[in-house]
Short mmCIF file of C-alpha atoms in Angstrom, two decimals:
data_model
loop_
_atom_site.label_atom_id
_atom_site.label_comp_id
_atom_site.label_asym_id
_atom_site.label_seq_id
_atom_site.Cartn_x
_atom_site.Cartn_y
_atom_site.Cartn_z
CA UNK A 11 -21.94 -10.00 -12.12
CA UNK A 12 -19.42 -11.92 -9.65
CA UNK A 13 -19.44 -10.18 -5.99
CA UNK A 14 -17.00 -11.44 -3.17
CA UNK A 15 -17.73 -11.00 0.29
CA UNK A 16 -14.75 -10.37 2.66
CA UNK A 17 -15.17 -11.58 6.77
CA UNK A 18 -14.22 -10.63 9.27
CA UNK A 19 -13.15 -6.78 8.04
CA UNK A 20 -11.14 -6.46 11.07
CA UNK A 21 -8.78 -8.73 12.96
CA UNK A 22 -6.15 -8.94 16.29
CA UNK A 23 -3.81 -11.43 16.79
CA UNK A 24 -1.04 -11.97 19.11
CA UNK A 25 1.99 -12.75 17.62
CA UNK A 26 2.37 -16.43 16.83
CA UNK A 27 -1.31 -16.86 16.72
CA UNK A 28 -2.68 -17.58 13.22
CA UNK A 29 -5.15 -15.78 11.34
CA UNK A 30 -7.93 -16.49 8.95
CA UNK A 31 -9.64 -14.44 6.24
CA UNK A 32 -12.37 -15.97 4.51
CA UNK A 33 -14.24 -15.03 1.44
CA UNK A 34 -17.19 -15.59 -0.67
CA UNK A 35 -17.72 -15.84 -4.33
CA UNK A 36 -20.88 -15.55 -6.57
CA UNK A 37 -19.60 -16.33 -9.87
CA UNK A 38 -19.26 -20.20 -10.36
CA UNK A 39 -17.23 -19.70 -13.38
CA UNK A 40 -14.93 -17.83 -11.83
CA UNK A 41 -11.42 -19.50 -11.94
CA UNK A 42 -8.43 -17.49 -10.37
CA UNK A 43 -8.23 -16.19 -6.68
CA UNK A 44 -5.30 -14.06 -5.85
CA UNK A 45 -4.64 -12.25 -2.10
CA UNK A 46 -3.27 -9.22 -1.83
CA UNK A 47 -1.20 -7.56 1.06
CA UNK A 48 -1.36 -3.71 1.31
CA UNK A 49 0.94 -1.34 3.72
CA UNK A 50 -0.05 2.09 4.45
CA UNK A 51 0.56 4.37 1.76
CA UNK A 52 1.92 1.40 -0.57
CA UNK A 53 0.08 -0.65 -3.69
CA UNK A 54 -1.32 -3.75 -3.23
CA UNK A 55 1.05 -6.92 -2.99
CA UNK A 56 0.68 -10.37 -4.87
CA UNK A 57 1.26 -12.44 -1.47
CA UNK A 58 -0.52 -16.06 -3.00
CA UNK A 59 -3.05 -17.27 -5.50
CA UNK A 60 -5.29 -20.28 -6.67
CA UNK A 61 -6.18 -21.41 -9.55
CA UNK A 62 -10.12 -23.21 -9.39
CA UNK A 63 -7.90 -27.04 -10.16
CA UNK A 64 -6.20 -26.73 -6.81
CA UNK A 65 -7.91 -27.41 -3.24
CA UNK A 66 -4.99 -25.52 -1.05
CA UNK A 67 -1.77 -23.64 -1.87
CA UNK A 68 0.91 -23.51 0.62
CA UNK A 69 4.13 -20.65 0.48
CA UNK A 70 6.25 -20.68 3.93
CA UNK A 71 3.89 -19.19 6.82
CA UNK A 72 0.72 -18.70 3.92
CA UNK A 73 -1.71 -21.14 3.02
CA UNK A 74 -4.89 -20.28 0.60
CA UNK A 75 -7.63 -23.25 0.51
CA UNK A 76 -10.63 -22.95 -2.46
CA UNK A 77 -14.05 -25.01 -1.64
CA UNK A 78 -15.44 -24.12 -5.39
CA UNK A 79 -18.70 -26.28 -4.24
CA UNK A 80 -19.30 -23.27 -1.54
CA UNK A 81 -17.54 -21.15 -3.21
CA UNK A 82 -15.93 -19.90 -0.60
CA UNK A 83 -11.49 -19.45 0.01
CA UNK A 84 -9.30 -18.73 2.52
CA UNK A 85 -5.92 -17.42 3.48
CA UNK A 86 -4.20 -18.99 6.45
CA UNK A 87 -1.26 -17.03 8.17
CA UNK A 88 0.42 -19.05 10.82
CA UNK A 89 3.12 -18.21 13.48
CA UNK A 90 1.72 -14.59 12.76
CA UNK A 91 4.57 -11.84 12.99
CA UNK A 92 3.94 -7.93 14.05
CA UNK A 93 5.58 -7.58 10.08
CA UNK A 94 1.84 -9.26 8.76
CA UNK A 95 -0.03 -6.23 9.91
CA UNK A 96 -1.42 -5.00 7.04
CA UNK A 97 -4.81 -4.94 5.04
CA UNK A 98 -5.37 -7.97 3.16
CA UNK A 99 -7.62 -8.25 0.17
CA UNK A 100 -9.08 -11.62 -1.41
CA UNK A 101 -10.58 -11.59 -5.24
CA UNK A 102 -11.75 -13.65 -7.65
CA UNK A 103 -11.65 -13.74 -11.16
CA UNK A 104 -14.79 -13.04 -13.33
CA UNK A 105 -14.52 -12.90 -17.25
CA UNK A 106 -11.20 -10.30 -17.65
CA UNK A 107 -11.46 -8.56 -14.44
CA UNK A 108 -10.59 -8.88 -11.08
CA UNK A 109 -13.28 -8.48 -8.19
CA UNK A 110 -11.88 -7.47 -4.76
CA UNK A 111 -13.03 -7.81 -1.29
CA UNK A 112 -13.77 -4.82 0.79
CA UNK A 113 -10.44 -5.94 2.74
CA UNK A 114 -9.56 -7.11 6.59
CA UNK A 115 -7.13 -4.97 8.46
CA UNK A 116 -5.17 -7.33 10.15
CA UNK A 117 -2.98 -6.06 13.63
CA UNK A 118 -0.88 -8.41 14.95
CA UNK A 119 0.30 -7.39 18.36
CA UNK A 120 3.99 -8.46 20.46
CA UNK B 2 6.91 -2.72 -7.19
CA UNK B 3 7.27 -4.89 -10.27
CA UNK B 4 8.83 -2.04 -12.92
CA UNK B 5 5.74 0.05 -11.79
CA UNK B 6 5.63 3.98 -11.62
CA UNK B 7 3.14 5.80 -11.40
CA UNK B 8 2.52 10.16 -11.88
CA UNK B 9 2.33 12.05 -10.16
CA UNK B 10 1.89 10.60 -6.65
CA UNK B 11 -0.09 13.07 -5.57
CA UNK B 12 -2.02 15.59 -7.12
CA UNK B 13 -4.78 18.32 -5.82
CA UNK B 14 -6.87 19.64 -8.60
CA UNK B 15 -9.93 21.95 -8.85
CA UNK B 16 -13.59 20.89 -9.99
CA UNK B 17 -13.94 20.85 -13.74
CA UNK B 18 -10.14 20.69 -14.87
CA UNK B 19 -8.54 18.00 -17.01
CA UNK B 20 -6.40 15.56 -15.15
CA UNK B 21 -4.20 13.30 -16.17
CA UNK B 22 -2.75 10.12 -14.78
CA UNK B 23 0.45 8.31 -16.01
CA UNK B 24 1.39 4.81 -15.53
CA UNK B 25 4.75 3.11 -16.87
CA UNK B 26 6.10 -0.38 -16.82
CA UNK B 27 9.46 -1.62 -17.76
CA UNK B 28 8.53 -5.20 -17.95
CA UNK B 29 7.04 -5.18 -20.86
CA UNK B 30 3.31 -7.05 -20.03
CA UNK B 31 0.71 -6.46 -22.17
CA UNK B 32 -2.17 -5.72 -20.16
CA UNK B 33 -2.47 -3.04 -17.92
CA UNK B 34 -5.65 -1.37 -15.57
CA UNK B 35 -6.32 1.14 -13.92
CA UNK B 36 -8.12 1.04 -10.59
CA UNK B 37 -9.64 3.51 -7.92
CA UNK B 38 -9.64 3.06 -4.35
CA UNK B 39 -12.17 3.87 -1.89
CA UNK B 40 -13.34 3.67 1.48
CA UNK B 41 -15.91 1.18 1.88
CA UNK B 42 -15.42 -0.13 -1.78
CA UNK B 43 -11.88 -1.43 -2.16
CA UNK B 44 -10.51 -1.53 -5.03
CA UNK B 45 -13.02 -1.24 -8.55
CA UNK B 46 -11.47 -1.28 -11.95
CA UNK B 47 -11.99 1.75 -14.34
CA UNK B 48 -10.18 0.61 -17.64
CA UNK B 49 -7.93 -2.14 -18.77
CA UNK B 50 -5.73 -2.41 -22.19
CA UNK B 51 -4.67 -5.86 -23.88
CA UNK B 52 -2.26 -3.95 -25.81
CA UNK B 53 -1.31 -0.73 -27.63
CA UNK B 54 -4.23 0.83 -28.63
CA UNK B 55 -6.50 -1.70 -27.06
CA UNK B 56 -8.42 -0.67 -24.33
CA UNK B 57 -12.36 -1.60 -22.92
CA UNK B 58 -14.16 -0.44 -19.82
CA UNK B 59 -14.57 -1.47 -16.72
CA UNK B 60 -17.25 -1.34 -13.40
CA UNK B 61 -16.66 2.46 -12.99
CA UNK B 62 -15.70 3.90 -16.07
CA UNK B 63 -17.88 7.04 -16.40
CA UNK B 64 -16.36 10.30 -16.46
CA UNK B 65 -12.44 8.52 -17.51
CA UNK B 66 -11.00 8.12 -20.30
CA UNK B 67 -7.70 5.73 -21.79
CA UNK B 68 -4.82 6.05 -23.63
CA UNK B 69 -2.29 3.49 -24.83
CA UNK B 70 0.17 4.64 -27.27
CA UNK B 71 2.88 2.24 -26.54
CA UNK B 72 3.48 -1.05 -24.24
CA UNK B 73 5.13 0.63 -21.43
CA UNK B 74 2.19 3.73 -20.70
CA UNK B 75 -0.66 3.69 -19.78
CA UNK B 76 -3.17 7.00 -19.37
CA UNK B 77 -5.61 7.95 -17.38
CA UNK B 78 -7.38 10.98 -17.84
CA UNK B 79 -10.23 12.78 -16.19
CA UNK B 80 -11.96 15.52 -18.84
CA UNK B 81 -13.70 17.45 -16.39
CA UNK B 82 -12.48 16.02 -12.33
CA UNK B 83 -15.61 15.86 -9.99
CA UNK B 84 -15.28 15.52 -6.57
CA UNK B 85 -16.40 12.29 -6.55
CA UNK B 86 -13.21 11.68 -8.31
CA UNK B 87 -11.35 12.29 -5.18
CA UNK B 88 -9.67 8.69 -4.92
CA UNK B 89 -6.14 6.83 -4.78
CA UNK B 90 -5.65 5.35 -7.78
CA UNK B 91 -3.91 2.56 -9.03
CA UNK B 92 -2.33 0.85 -11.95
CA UNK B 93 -1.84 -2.67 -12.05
CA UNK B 94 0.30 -4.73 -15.13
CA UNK B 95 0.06 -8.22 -16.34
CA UNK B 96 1.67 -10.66 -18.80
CA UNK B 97 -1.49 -13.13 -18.79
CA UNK B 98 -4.98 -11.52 -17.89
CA UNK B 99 -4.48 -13.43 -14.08
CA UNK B 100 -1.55 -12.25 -12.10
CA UNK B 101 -1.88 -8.56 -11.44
CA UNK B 102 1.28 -6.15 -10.39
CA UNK B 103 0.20 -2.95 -8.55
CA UNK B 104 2.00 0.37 -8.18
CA UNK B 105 2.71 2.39 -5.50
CA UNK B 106 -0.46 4.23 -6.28
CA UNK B 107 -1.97 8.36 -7.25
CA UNK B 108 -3.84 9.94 -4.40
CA UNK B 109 -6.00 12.68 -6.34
CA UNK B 110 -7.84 15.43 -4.46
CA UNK B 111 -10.43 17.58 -6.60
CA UNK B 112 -11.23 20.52 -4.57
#
């Protein structure tokens, strides 16, 4: 079945750096890749996805790029704010469920 | 959290009693999962439903069980809570088998 590999699984920034979270898919037929953005003690949040026809995806300070030849993607934060510390899971798609990463907890420091 | 509840939000039980987990939506999607998260694992998906009455496994399924009665609930339930039950779990909704909503999560304790 599809497995995705989350790196690094921790991360500091100062604020305005940016950050990168990259991840690894098994599954070639795998076709959707959402990234999720979870506070303590709060549900996972929808923060940007890609579907397998697009390269890169770009919302405001967030940018997800998709190499489905390596099948590897990555989420881009830029200008990074102490409000983006959070844990951030990747997943891909595989049949009809959703395979997460293990997560990167992501402290961005002022 | 996209017209997500879920019930209780937190719950401590004892080995070998019945538990059960609600989730509602008020935005009327028609699939909905349920998800447990771990340490070390992240998040691993117990059941979905594709609509009333509907429901299939998923990776972790053993020991839960599903109920979908109408669009807006879904159930969890746990016959017999193990330890290894102790979790937070989550229910997720969406209108098209991609874009998943989560809610604000269950943190169970079996004692």
């Amino acid at each position: 079945g599809e497995n995705v590999e989350q790196h690094p699984s921790t991360l500091s920034v100062q604020e305005g750096d940016s950050a990168v979270i990259k991840c690894t898919y098994s599954d070639s037929a795998s076709n959707y890749f959402p990234w999720y953005k979870q506070e303590l003690g709060k549900g996972p949040q929808l923060i940007i996805d890609i579907r397998s026809n697009v390269g890169e995806k770009k919302d405001q300070r967030i940018a997800v790029t998709l190499n489905k030849t390596a099948k590897h993607f990555s989420l881009h934060i830029t200008e990074t704010q102490p409000e983006d510390s959070a844990v951030y899971f990747c997943a891909a798609k595989a049949g009809t469920a959703l395979i997460f990463g293990k997560g990167t907890t992501l402290s961005v420091s002022s | 959290d996209a017209g997500i509840t879920q019930s209780p939000r937190h719950k401590v039980t004892e080995t070998g009693t019945p538990v059960t987990l609600r989730c509602h939506q008020t935005e009327n999607h028609r699939y909905m999962y349920w998800y447990r998260q771990d340490p070390g694992h992240g998040l691993r998906l117990i059941h979905y439903s594709y609509g009333v009455k509907d429901t299939d496994k998923g990776e972790v399924s053993d020991g839960y069980s599903v109920s979908r009665s109408k669009t807006e609930d879904f159930l969890l339930t746990l016959e017999s809570a193990t330890s290894s039950q102790t979790s937070v779990y989550f229910c997720a909704i969406s209108p098209n088998t991609d874009t998943q909503y989560f809610g604000p999560g269950t943190r169970l304790t079996v004692l």
